[in-house]
Coordinates of C-alpha atoms and ligand atoms in Angstrom, one line a residue:
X1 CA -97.0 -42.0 114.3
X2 CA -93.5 -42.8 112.7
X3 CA -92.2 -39.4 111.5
X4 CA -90.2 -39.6 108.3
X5 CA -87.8 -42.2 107.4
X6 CA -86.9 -43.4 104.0
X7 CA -89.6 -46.0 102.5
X8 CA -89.2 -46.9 97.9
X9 CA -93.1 -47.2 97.6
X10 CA -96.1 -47.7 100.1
X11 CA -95.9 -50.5 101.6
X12 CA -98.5 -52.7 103.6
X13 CA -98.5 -55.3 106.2
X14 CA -101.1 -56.9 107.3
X15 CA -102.7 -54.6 109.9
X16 CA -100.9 -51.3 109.0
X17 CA -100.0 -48.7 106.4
X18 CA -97.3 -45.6 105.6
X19 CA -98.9 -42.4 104.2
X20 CA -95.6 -41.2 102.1
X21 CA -94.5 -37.6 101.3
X22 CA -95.2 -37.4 97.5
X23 CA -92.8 -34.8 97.0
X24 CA -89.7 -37.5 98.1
X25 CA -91.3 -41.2 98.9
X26 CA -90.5 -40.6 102.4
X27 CA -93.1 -42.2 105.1
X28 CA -95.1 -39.3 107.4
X29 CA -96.8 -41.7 109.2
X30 CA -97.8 -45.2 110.2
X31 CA -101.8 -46.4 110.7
X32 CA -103.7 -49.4 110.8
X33 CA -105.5 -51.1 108.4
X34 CA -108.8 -51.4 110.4
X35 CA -111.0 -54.5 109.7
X36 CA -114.8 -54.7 109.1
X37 CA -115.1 -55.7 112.6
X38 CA -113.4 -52.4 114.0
X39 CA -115.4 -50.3 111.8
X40 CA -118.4 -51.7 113.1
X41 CA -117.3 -51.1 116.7
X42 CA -116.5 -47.5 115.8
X43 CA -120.0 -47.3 114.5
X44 CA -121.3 -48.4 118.0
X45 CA -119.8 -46.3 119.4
X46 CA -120.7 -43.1 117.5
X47 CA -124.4 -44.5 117.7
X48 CA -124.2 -44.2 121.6
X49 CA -122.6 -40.8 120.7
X50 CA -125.0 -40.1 118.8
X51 CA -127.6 -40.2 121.5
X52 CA -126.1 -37.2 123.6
X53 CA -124.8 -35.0 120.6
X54 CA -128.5 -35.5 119.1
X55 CA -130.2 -34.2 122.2
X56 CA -128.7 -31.1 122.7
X57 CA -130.1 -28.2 121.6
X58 CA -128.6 -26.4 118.5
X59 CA -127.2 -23.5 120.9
X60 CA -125.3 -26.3 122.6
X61 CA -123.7 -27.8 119.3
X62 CA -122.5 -24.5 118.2
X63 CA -120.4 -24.5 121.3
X64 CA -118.5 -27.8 121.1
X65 CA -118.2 -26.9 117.6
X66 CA -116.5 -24.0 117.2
X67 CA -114.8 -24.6 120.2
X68 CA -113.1 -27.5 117.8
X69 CA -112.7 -24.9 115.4
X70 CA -111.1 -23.0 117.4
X71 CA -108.7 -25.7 118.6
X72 CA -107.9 -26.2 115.0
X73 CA -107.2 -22.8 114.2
X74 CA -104.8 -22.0 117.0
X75 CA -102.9 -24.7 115.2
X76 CA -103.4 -24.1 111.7
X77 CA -99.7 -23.8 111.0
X78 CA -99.4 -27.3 111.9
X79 CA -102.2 -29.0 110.2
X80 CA -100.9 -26.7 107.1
X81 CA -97.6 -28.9 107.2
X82 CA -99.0 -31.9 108.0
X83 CA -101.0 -31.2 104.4
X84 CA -97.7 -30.4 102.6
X85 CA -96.5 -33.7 104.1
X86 CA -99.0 -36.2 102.8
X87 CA -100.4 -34.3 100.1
X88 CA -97.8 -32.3 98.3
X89 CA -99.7 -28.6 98.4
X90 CA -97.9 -26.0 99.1
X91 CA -98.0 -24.3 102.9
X92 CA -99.7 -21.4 102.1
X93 CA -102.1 -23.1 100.0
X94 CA -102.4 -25.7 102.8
X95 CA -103.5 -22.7 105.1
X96 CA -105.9 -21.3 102.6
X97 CA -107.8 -24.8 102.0
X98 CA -108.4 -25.1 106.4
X99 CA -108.8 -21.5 106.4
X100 CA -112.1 -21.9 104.1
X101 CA -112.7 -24.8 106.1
X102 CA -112.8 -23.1 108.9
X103 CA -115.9 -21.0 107.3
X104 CA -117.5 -23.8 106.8
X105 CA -117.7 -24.5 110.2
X106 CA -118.8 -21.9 111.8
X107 CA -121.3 -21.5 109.1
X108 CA -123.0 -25.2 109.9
X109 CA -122.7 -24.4 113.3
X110 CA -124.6 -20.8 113.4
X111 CA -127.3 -21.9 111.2
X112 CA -128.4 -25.0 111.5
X113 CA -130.7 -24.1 113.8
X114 CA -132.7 -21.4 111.9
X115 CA -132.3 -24.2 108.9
X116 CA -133.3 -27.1 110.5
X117 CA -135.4 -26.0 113.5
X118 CA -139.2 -26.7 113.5
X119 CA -141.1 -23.8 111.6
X120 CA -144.6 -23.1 110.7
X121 CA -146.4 -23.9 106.9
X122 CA -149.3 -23.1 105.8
X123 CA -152.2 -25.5 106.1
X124 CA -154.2 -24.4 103.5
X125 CA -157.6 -23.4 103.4
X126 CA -159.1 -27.2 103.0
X127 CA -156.9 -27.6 106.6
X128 CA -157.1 -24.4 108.2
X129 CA -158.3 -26.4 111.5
X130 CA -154.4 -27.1 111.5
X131 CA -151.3 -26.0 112.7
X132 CA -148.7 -27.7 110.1
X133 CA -145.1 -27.4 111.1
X134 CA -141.8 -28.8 109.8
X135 CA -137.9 -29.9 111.6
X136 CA -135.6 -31.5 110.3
X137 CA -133.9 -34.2 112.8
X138 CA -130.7 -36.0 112.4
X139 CA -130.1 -39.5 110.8
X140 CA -128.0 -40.6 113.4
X141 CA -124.5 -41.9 112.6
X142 CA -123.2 -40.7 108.9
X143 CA -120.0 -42.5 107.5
X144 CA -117.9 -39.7 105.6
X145 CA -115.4 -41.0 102.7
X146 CA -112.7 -38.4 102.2
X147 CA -110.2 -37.8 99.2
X148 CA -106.7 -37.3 99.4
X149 CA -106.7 -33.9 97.4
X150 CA -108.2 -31.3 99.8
X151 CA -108.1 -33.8 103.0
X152 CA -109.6 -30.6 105.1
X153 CA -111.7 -28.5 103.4
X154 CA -113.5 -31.8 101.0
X155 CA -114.2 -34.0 104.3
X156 CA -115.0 -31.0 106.4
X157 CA -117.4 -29.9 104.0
X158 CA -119.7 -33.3 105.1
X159 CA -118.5 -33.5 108.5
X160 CA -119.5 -29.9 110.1
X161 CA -122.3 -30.1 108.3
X162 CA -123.4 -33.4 109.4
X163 CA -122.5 -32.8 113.3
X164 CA -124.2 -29.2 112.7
X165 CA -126.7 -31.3 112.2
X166 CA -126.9 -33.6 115.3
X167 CA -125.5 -36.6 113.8
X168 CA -122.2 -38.4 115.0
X169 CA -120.3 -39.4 112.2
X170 CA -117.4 -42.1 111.5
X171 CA -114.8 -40.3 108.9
X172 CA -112.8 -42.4 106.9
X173 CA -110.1 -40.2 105.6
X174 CA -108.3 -41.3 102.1
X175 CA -105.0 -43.7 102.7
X176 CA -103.2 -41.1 101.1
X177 CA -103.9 -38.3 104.0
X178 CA -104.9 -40.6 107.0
X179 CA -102.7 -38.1 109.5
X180 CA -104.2 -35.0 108.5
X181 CA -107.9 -37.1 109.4
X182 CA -106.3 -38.2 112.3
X183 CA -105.4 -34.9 113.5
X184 CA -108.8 -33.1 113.3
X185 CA -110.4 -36.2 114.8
X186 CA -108.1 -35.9 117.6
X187 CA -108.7 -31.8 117.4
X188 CA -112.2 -32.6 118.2
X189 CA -111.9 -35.1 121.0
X190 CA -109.8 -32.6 122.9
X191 CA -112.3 -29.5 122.2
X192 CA -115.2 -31.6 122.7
X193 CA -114.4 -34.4 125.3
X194 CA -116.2 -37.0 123.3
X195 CA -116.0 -39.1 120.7
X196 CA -118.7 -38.2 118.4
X197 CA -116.5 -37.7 115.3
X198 CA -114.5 -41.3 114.9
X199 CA -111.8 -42.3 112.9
X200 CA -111.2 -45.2 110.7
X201 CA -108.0 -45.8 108.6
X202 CA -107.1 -47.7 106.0
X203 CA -107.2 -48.4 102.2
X204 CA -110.2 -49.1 99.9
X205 CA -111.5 -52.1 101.6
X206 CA -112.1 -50.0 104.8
X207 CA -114.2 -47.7 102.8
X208 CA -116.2 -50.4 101.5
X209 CA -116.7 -51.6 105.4
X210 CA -118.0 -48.5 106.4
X211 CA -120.6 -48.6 103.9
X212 CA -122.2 -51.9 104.9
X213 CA -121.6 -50.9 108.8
X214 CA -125.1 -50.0 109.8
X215 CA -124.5 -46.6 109.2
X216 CA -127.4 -44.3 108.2
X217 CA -126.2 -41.9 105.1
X218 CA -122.5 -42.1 103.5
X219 CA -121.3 -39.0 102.3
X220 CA -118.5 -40.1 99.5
X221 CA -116.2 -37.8 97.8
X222 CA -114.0 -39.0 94.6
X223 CA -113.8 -40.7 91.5
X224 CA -117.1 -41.6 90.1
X225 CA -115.9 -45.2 89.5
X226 CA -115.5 -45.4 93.3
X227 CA -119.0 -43.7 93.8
X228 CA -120.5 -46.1 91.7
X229 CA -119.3 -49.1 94.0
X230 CA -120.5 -46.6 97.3
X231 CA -123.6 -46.7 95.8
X232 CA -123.9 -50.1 95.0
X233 CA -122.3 -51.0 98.4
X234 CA -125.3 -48.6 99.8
X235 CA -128.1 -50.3 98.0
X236 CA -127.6 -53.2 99.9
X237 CA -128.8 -52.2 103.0
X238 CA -130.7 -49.2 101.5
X239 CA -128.4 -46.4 102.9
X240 CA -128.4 -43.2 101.3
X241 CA -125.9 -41.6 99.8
X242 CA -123.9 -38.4 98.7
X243 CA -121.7 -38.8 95.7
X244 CA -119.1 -36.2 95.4
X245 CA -117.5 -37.1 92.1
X246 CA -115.2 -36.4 89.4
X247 CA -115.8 -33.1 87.2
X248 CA -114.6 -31.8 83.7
X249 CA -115.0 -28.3 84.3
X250 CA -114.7 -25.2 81.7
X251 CA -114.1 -21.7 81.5
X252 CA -115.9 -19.8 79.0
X253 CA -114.3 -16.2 77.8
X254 CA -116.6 -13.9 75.7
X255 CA -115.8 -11.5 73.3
X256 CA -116.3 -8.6 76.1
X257 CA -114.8 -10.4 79.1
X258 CA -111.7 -9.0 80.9
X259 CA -109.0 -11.0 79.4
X260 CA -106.0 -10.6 81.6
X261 CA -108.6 -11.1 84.0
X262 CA -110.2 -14.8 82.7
X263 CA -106.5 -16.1 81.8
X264 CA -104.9 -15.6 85.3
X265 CA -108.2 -17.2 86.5
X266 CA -108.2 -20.0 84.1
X267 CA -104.4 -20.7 85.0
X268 CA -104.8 -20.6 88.7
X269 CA -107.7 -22.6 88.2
X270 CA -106.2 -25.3 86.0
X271 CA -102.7 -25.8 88.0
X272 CA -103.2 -25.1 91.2
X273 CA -103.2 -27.8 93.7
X274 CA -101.1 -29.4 90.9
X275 CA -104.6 -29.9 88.9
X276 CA -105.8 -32.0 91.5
X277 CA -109.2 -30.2 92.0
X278 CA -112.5 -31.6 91.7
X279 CA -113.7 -28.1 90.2
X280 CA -110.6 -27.3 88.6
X281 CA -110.4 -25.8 85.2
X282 CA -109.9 -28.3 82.5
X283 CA -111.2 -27.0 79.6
X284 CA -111.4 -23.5 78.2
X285 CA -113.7 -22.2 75.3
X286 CA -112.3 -18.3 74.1
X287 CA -114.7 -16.1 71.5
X288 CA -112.6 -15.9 68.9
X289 CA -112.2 -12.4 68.9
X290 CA -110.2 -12.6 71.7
X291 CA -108.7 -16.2 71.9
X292 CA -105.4 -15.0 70.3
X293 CA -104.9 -12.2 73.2
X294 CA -106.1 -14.9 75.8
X295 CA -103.5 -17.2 74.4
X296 CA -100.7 -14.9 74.5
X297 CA -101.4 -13.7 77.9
X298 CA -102.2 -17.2 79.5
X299 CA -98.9 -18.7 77.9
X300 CA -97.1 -16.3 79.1
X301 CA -97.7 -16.7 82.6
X302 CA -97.8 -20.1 82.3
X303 CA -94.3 -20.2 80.8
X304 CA -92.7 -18.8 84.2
X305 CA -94.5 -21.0 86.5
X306 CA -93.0 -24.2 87.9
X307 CA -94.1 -27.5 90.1
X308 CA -91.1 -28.8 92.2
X309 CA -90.8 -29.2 95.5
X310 CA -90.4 -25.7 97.0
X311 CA -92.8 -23.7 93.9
X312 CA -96.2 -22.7 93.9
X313 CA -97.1 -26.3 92.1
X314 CA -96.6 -29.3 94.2
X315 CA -96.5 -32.4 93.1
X316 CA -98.9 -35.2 91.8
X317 CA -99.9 -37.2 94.8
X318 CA -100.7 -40.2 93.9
X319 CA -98.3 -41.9 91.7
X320 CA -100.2 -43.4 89.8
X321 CA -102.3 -40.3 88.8
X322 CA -99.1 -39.6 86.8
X323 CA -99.7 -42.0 84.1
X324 CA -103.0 -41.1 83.6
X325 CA -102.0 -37.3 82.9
X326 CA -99.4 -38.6 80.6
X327 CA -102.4 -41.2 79.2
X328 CA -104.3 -38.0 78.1
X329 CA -101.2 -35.6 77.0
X330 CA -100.5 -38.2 74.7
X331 CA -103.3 -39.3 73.1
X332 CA -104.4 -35.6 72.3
X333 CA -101.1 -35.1 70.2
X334 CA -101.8 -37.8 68.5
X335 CA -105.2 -36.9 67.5
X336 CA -103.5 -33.6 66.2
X337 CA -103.3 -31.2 69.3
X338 CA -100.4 -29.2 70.2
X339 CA -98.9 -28.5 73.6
X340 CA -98.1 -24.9 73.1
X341 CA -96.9 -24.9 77.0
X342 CA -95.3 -28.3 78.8
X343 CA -96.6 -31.1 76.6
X344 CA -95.0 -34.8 77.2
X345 CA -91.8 -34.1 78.2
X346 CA -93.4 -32.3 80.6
X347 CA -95.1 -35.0 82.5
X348 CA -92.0 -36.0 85.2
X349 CA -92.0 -39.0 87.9
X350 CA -93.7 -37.1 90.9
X351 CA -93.8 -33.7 89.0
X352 CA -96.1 -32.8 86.0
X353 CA -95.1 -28.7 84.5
X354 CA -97.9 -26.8 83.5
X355 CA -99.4 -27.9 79.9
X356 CA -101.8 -26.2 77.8
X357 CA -102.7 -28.1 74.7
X358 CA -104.8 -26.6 71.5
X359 CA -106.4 -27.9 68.4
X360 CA -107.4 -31.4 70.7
X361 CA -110.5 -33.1 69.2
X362 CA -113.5 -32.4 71.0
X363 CA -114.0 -36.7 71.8
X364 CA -109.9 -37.1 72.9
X365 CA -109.6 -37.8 76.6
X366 CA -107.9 -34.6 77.5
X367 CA -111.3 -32.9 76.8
X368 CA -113.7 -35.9 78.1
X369 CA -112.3 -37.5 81.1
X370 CA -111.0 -35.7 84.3
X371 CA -107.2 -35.9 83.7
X372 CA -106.8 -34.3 87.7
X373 CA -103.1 -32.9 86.3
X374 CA -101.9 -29.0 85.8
X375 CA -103.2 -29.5 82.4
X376 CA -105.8 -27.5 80.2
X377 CA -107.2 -28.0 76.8
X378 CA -108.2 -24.1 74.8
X379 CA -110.6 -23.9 72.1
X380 CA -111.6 -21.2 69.7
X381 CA -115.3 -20.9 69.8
X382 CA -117.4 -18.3 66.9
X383 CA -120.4 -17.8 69.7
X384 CA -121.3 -18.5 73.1
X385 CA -124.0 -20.9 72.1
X386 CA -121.0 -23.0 70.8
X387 CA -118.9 -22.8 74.2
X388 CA -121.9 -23.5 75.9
X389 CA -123.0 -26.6 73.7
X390 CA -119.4 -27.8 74.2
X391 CA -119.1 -27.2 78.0
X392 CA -122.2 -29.5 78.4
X393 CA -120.9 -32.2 75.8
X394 CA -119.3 -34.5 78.7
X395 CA -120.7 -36.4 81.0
X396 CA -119.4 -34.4 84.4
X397 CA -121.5 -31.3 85.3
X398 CA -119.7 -30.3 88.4
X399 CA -118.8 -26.5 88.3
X400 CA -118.1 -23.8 85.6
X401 CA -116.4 -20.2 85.1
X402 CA -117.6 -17.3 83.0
X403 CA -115.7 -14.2 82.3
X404 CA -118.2 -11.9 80.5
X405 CA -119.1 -8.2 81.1
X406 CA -122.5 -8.2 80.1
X407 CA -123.7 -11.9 79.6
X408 CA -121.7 -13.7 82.9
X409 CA -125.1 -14.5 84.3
X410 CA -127.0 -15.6 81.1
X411 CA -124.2 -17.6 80.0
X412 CA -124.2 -19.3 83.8
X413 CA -128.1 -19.8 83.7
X414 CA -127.5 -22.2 80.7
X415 CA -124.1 -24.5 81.8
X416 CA -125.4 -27.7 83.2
X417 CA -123.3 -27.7 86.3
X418 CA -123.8 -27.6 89.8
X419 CA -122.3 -24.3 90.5
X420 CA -120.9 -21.5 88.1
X421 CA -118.5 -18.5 89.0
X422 CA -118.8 -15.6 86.9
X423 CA -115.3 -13.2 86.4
X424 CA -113.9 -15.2 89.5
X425 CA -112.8 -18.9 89.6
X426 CA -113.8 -21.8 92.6
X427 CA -115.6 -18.6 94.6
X428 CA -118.4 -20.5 95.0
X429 CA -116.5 -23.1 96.8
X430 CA -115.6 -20.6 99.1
X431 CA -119.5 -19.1 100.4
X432 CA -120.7 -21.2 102.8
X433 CA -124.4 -20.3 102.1
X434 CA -124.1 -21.8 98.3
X435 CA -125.2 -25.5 97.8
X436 CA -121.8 -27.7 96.5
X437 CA -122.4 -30.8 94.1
X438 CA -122.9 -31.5 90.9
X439 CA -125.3 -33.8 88.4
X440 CA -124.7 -36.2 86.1
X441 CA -121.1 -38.1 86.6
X442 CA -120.2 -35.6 88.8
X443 CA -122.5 -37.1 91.5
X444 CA -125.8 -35.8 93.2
X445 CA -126.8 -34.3 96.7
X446 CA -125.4 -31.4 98.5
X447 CA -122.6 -30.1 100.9
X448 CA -122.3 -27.0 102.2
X449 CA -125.3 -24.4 102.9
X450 CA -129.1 -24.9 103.7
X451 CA -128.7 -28.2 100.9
X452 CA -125.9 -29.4 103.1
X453 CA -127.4 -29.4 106.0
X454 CA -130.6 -30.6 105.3
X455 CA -128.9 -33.3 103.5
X456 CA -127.7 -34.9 106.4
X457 CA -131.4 -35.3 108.0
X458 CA -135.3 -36.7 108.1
X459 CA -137.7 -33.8 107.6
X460 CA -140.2 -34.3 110.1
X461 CA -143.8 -33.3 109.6
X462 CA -146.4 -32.6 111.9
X463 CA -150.4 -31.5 111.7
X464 CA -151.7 -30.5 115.2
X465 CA -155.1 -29.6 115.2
X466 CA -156.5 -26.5 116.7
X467 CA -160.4 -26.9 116.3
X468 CA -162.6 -29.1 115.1
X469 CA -163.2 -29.1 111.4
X470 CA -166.8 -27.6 109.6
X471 CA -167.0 -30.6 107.9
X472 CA -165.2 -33.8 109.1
X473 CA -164.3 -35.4 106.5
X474 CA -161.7 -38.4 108.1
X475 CA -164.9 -40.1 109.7
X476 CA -167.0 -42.6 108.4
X477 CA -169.8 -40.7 109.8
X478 CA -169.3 -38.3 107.2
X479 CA -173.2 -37.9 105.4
X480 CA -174.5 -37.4 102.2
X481 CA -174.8 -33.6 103.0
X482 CA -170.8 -33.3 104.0
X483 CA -170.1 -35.1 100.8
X484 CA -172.1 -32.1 99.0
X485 CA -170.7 -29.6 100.7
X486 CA -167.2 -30.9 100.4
X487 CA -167.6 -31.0 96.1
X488 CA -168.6 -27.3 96.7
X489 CA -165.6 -26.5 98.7
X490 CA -163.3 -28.1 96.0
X491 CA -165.4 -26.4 93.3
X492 CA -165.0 -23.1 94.8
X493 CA -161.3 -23.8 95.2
X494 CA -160.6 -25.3 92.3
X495 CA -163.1 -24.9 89.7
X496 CA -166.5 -26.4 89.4
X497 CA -166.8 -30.2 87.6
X498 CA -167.8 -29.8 84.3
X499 CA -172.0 -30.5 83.3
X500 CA -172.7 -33.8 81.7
Ligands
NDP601 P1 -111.2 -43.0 94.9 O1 -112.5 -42.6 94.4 O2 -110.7 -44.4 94.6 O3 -111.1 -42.8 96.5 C1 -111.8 -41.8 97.2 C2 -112.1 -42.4 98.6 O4 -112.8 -43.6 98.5 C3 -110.8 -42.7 99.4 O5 -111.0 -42.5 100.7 C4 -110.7 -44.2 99.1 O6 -110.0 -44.9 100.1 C5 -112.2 -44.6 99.2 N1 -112.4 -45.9 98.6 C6 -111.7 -46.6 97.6 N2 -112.4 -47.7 97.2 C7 -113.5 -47.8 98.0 C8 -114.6 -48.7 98.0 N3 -114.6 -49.8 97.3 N4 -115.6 -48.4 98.9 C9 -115.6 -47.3 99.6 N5 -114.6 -46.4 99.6 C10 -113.6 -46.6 98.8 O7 -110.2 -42.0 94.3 P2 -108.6 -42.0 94.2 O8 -108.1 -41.4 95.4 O9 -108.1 -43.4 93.9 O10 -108.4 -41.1 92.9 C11 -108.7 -41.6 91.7 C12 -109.3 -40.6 90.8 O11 -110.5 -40.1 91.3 C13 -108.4 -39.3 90.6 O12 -107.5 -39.5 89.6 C14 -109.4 -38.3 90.3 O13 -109.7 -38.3 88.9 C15 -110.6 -38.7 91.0 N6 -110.8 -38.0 92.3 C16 -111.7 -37.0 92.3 C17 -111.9 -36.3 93.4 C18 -112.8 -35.1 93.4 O14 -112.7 -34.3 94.3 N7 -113.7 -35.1 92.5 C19 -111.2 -36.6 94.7 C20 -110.3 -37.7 94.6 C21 -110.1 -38.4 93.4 P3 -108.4 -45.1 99.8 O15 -107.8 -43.8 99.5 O16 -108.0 -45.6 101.2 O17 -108.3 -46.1 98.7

């Protein structure tokens, strides 16, 4: 890996690439650009992988795995500034991210054997001459697509989950964080000794690879355009998929709700990361008997808080995110919004300031689309029923916040989103045992929890039978008489059939 020189843009030659430092252009690191062919050989060889790592027991797996946790986390610092290179975040946000990551781990690893292990069901009383048991068994070899914007916890959320599960897996991080996905690759080989988790760099077309290389789920995280040609990639050889896509996500204040509380939230929420979170806050919708107090507080904090290169705001990672922001500041002034933080001017080369924008139409793209900037739209709402019917007017149903004393949970039941957080932002992110995805454009499947590991596996049935049946009714010596006694069985069960 070439460590830092000066580089104007990212260039390309044939068989490599530079990830580049979006805080300065600068180039962290060289890979290749790895063809269809080489994708398919790293499949191989995660199949043969596959093999072993699917045959041991779940005891077994826990031990490699948080053995490569714990190679990981004795060198946090370092994979922290390798984010802050090829990403932009800041280092103690960096931490925070693989920190949570690290939770994820171990949580795959300690339970996917009470999860996924074979357990009893009941037979019911037609079959109570069976024993009926369930396991769930892995795939084999699961391809995992990355983004750029959390390029530890977002992967990591698939990967753990999928190994926890018995399956090898070939991880093709984004081409905007390829080091950091080099680095917990190469974490693993040296916990582990073997090469169950590969690695495959390079741009788009790589991805694409990976879906037609034999591989037996893709678990895809990013924009929903790009999901769309996952899936269609997928269909072709019948692969199933996860779609981890965009989201649009709001936070709803009601007239009771904690209101210091809900705007420090809703700011952290919205800028953090530099806005580049797939549940980050976009939208907010205040009761209107508190939106001016909510307004007044969250400017105010917003007014002191800065993105450059050594504040809490990094900056926008990919450059041509930039213009998109921009795309949407723009066309919400012109629809008659108002930045009453940042606004246009505020949108910079590689740095966008914080913006909040108010009186945006409801249809403008600032309030629609997933702008992915440290950007929020507020809106004064009369009821919750109207900040609910608003928070489920897009197409994204990802996650959602609440801040409410008394309704938090009523006002949850009815957002159509994946998650919701109620007087906290993105906590749900951060329990392992909670399901992660959304519906709608925001994708389907799950990461993380039971979901998340089941997701990456067959469930495999079985009836064993313990005595012969009274009646046996899979024979065709079954007689009149069995026939008889089997409509009075079901009757009994189920009601009697009615008299002609
Ligand atoms: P993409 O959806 O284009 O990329 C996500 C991943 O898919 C990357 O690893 C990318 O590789 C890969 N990829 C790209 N094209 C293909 C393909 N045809 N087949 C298979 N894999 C492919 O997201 P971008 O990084 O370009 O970001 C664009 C927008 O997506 C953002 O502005 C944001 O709105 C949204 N986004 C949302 C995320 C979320 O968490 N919800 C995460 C990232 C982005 P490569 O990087 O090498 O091109």
């Amino acid at each position: 890996m070439t460590v830092m020189t000066q580089a104007p843009a990212r260039p390309q030659s044939g068989s490599t690439f530079e990830s580049l430092n979006p805080a300065t252009g600068e180039v962290v690191g060289t890979h290749p650009v790895q063809t269809a062919e080489e994708v398919q050989a790293a499949v191989a060889r995660a199949r043969e992988e596959a093999a072993w790592w699917g045959g041991l027991s779940f005891g077994e797996r826990k031990t490699h795995l948080n053995a490569w946790k714990t190679s990981m986390t004795q060198r946090l610092p370092e994979l922290a500034e390798l984010m802050r290179l090829e990403m932009g975040k800041p280092v103690g946000d960096a931490m925070l991210e693989a920190g949570l990551a690290m939770e994820h781990v171990s949580w795959a690893a300690g339970h996917a054997g009470r999860v996924l292990g074979r357990r009893r069901v009941s037979p019911g009383l037609m079959m109570v001459n069976q024993s009926a048991s369930v396991a769930f068994k892995p795939l084999g070899v699961v391809g995992v697509i990355g983004p750029w914007n959390y390029p530890v916890f977002t992967p990591l959320g698939s990967v753990a989950y999928a190994l926890a599960a018995g399956n090898a897996v070939v991880f093709k991080p984004s081409e905007h964080t390829p080091g950091v996905g080099a680095w917990m690759v190469q974490a693993f080989q040296d916990a582990v000794g073997r090469p169950v988790l590969q690695l495959v760099t390079g741009l788009g077309a790589t991805g694409a690879a990976l879906c037609r290389a034999g591989v037996d789920k893709v678990a895809f995280t990013g924009s929903t355009a790009t999901g769309k040609k996952v899936m269609a990639a997928c269909a072709e050889t019948l692969t199933p998929v996860v779609i981890e896509a965009g989201g649009k996500d709001s936070v709803i204040v009601d007239a009771d709700a904690d209101v210091e509380a809900a705007a420090d939230a809703a700011l952290w929420g919205a800028c953090s990361n530099a806005g580049q979170t797939c549940i980050g806050v976009e939208r907010v919708y205040v009761h209107e008997k508190v939106y001016d107090e909510f307004l007044s507080t969250i400017t105010a904090k917003a007014a002191v808080l800065r993105a450059d290169r050594d504040g809490k705001i990094g900056p926008i990672t990919m450059p041509s995110q930039v213009g998109v922001i921009r795309s949407h500041v723009q066309d919400a002034l012109d629809h008659g919004g108002r930045a009453v933080v940042g606004g246009i001017d505020a949108v910079g080369e590689r740095f966008v300031q914080p913006t909040i924008l108010v009186d945006v139409p409801e249809d403008s793209l600032a309030v629609q689309e997933e702008t992915f900037g440290p950007t929020m739209t507020i809106a004064k709402v009369r009821t919750m029923d109207e900040a609910i019917e608003k928070t489920n007017a897009t197409r994204y149903g990802l996650g959602n916040t609440v801040f409410s004393k008394v309704n938090g949970m009523a006002i949850a039941e009815r957002v159509r989103s994946g998650m919701s957080a109620v007087n906290g932002v993105i906590s749900f992110a951060g329990i392992p045992s909670l399901p992660f995805g959304g519906v709608g454009d925001s994708g389907f499947g799950r990461i993380h929890g039971p979901e998340g590991l089941k997701e990456f596996t067959y469930a495999k049935a079985i009836a064993r039978q313990r005595f012969k049946p009274m009646i046996n009714l899979t024979s065709f010596d079954r007689t009149a008489k069995a026939d008889k006694q089997l409509a009075q069985v079901i009757g009994l069960l189920h009601g009697r059939a009615k008299k002609r």
